[in-house]
CSV table of C-alpha atoms in Angstrom, one decimal:
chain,number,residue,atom,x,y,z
A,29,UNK,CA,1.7,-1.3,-22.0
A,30,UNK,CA,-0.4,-0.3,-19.1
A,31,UNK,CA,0.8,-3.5,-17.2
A,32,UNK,CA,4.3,-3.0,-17.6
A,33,UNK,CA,3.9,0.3,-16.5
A,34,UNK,CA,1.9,-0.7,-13.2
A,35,UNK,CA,4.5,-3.5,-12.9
A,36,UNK,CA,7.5,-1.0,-13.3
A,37,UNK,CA,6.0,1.3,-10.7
A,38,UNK,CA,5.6,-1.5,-8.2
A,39,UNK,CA,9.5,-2.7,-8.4
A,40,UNK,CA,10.5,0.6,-8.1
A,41,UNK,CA,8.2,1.3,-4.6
A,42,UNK,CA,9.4,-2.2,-3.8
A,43,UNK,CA,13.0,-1.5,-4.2
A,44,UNK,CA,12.9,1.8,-2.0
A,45,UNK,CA,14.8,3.9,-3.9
A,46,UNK,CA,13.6,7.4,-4.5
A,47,UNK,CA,11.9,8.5,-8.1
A,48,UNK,CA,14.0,11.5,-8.7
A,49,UNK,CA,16.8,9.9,-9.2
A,50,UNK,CA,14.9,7.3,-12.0
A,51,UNK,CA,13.8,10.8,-13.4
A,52,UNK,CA,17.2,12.0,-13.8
A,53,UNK,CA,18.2,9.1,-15.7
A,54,UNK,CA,15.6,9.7,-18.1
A,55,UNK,CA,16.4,13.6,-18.2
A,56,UNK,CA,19.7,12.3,-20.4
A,57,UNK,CA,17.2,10.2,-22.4
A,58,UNK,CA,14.9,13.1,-23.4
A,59,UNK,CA,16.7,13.4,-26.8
A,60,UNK,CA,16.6,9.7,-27.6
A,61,UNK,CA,13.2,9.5,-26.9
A,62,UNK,CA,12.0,12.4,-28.4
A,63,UNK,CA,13.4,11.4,-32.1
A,64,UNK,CA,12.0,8.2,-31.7
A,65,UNK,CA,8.9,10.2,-31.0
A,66,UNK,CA,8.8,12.6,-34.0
A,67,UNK,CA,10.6,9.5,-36.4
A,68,UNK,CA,7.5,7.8,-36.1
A,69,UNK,CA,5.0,10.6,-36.2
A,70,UNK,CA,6.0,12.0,-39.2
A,71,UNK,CA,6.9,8.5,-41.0
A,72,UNK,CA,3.8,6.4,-39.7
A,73,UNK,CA,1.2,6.8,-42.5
A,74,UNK,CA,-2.2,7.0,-41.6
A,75,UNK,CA,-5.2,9.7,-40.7
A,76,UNK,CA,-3.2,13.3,-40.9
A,77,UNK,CA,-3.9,15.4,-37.4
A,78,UNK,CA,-1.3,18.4,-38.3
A,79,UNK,CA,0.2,19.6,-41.0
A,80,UNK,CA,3.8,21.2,-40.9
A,81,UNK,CA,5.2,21.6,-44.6
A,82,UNK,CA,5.2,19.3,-46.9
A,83,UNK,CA,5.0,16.8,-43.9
A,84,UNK,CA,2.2,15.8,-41.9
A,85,UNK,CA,1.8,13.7,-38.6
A,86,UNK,CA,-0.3,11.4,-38.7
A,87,UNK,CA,-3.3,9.9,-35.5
A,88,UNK,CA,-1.5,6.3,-35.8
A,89,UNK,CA,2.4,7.9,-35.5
A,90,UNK,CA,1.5,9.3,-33.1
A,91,UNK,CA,0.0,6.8,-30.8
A,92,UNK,CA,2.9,4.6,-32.4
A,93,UNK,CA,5.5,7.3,-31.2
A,94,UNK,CA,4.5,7.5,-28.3
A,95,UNK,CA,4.6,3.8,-27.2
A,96,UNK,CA,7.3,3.4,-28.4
A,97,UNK,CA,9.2,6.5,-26.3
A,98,UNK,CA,7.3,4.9,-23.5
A,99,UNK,CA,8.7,0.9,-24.3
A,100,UNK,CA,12.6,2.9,-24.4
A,101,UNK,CA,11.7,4.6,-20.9
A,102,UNK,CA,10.4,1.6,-19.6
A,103,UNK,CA,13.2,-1.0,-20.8
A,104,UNK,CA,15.9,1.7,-19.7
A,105,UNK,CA,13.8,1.8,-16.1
A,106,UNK,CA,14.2,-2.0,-16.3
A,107,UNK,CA,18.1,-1.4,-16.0
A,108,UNK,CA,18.4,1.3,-13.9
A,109,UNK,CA,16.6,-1.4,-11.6
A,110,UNK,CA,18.4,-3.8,-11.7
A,111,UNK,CA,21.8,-2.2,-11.5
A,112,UNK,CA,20.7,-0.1,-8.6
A,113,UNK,CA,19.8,-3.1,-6.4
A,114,UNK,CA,22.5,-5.6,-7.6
A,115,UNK,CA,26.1,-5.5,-7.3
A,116,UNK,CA,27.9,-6.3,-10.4
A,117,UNK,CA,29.2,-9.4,-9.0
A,118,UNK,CA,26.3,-10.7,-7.6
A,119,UNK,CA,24.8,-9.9,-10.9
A,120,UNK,CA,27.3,-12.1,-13.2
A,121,UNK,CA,27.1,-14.6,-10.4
A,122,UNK,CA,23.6,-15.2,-10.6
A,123,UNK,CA,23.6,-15.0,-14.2
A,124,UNK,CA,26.4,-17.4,-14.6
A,125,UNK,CA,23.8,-19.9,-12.3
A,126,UNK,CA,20.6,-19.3,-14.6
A,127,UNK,CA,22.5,-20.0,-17.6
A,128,UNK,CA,24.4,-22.8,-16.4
A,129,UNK,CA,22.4,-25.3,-18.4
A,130,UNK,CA,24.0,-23.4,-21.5
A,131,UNK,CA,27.2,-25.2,-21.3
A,132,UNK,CA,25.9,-28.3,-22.0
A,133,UNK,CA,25.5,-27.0,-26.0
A,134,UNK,CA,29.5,-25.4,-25.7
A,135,UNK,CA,28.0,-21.9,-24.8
A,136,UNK,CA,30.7,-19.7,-22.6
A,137,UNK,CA,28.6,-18.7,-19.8
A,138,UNK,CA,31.8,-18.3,-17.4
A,139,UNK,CA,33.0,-15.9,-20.1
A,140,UNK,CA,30.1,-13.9,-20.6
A,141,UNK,CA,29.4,-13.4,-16.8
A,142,UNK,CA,33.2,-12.5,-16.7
A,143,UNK,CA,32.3,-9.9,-19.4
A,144,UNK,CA,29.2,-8.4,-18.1
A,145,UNK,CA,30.7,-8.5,-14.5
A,146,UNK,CA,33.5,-6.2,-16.1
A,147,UNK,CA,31.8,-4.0,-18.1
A,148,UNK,CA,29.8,-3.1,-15.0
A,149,UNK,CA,32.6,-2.3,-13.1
A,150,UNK,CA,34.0,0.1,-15.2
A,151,UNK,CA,31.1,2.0,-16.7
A,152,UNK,CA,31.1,4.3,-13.3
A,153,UNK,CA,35.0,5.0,-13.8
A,154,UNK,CA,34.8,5.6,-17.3
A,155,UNK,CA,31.9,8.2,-16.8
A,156,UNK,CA,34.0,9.6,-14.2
A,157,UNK,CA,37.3,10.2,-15.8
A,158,UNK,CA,35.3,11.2,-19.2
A,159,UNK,CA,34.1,14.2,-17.2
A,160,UNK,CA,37.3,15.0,-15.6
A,161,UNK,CA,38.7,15.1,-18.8
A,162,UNK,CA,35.5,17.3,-20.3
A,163,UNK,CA,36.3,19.9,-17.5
A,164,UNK,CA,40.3,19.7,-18.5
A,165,UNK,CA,39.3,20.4,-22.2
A,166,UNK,CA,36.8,23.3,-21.0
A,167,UNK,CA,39.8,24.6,-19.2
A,168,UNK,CA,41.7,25.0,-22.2
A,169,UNK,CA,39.4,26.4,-24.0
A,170,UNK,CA,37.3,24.0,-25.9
A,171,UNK,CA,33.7,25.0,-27.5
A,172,UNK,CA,31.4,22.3,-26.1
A,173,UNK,CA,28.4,25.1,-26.0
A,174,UNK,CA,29.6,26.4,-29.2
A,175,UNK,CA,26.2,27.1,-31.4
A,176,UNK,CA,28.4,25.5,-34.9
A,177,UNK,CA,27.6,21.8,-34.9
A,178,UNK,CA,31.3,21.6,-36.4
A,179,UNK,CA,32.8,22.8,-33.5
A,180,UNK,CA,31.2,20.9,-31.3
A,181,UNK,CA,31.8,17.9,-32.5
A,182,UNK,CA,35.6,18.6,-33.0
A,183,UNK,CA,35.8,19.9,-29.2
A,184,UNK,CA,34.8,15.8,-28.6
A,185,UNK,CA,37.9,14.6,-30.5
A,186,UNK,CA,40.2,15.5,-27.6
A,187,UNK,CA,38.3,14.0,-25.3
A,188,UNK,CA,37.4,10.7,-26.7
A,189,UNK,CA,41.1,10.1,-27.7
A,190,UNK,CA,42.4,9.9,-24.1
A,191,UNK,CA,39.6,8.5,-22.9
A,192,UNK,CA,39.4,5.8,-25.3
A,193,UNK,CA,43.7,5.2,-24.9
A,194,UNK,CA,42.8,5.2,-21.1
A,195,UNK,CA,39.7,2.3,-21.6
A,196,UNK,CA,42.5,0.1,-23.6
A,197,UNK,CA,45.9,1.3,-20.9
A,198,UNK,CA,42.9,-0.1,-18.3
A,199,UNK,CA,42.0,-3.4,-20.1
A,200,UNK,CA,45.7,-4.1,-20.8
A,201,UNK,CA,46.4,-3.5,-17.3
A,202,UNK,CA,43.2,-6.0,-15.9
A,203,UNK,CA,44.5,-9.2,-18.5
A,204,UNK,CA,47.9,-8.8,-17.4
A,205,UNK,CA,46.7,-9.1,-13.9
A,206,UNK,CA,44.3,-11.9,-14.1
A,207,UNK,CA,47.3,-13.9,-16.0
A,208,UNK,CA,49.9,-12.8,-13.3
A,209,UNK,CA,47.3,-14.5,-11.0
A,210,UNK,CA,47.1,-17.7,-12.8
A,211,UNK,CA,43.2,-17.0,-14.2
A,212,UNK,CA,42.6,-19.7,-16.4
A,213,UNK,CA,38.4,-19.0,-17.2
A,214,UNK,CA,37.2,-22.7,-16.5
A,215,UNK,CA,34.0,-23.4,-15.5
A,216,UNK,CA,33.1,-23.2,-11.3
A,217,UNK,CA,35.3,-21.0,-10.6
A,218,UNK,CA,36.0,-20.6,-6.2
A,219,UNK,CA,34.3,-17.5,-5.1
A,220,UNK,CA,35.0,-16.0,-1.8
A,221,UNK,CA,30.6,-15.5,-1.1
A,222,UNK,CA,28.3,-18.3,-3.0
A,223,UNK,CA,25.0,-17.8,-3.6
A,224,UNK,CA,21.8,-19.3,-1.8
A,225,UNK,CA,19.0,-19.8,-3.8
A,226,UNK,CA,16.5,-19.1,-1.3
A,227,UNK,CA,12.2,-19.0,-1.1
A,228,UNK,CA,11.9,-15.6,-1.8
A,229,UNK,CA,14.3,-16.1,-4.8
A,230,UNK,CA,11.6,-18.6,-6.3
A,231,UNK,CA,9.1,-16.2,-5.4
A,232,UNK,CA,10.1,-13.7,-7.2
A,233,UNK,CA,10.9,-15.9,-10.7
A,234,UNK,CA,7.6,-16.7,-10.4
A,235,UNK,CA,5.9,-13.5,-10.3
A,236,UNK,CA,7.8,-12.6,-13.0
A,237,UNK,CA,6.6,-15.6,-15.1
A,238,UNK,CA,3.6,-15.2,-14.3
A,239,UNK,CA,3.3,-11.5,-15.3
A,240,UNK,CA,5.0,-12.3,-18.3
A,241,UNK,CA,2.4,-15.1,-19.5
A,242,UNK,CA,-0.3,-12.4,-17.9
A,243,UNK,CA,0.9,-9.6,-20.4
A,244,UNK,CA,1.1,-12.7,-23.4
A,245,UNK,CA,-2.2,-13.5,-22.8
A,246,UNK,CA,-3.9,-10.1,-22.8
A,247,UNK,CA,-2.1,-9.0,-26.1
């Protein structure tokens, strides 16, 4: 775990891109983690360290808890990584390349680049128009910061309905395009930028083998 930590650390120096905004990420991750935390202390059975009720947390939920929390941070540093160095198309198009050999056993690869490629895109303009609409609904008067659960949770039925008729408007409007353009999904497709598989592209895979068999091996 210490490893992966290490090894995290050094992509992130290596990718210059500052912590604080890593740490902000995790910041909306605080909740996640911390019931993953308490799940397993209080679950975990073992040697008893605190007693709260008629519940107790135990030594090994604890230290269970806690890497866990840590693998969640970590695999959510992963991809904030790797989004925030790769482009979304450069990132289905390299993806489409590894997997390549996939096709030969009638696995979609074009697809599923097609897909992620996609999904990628418009993350960022979902977020964005769910919080225009957020500030609409506060506007008119909606109790997001009421301290009733119930009305909380009702405030967010006005603003995942347009959002989520938006999201399909959106998807409607993107297949009627790429049929209107004559997109037919075959395999190697013409792209207006190919990709060079270069020596610090081999490099880098094999760092990242060899880190992986490194972490196998001292498990």
């Amino acid at each position: 775990m210490l490893s992966s930590l290490l090894i995290m650390l050094a992509g992130i120096v290596l990718s210059d891109i500052k912590l604080v905004r890593f740490i902000k990420g995790l910041r909306k991750l605080a909740v996640v983690l911390l019931i993953s935390f308490l799940l397993q202390a209080f679950v975990t059975p073992g040697t008893p360290v605190l007693f709260l009720g008629n519940y107790d947390i135990t030594r090994e939920g604890l230290i269970l808890g806690g890497s866990t929390a840590l693998r969640l941070a970590l695999l959510y540093l992963c991809s904030s990584l790797l989004t925030m160095t790769t482009s979304p198309i450069k990132l289905a198009s390299g993806m489409e390349r590894l997997l390549a050999p996939l096709q030969y056993i009638n696995i979609p690869v074009h697809q599923l680049s097609l897909i992620t490629s996609t999904a990628l895109r418009f993350i960022p303009t979902i977020i964005e128009e769910a919080e225009l609409i957020t500030r609409a609904q506060k506007c008119r008067g909606a109790k997001f910061n009421s301290p009733k659960l119930k009305d909380r949770l009702l405030s967010l039925v006005p603003v995942l309905i347009p959002l989520l008729a938006n999201s399909l408007q959106r998807a409607n409007d993107l297949a009627v395009a790429m049929e209107s353009r004559c997109y037919m999904g075959g395999p190697n497709p013409s792209r207006t930028a190919g990709l060079c598989f270069k020596n610090q592209d081999r490099l880098t895979i094999g760092l990242v083998i060899s880190c992986f068999v490194l972490l196998f091996l001292l498990q």
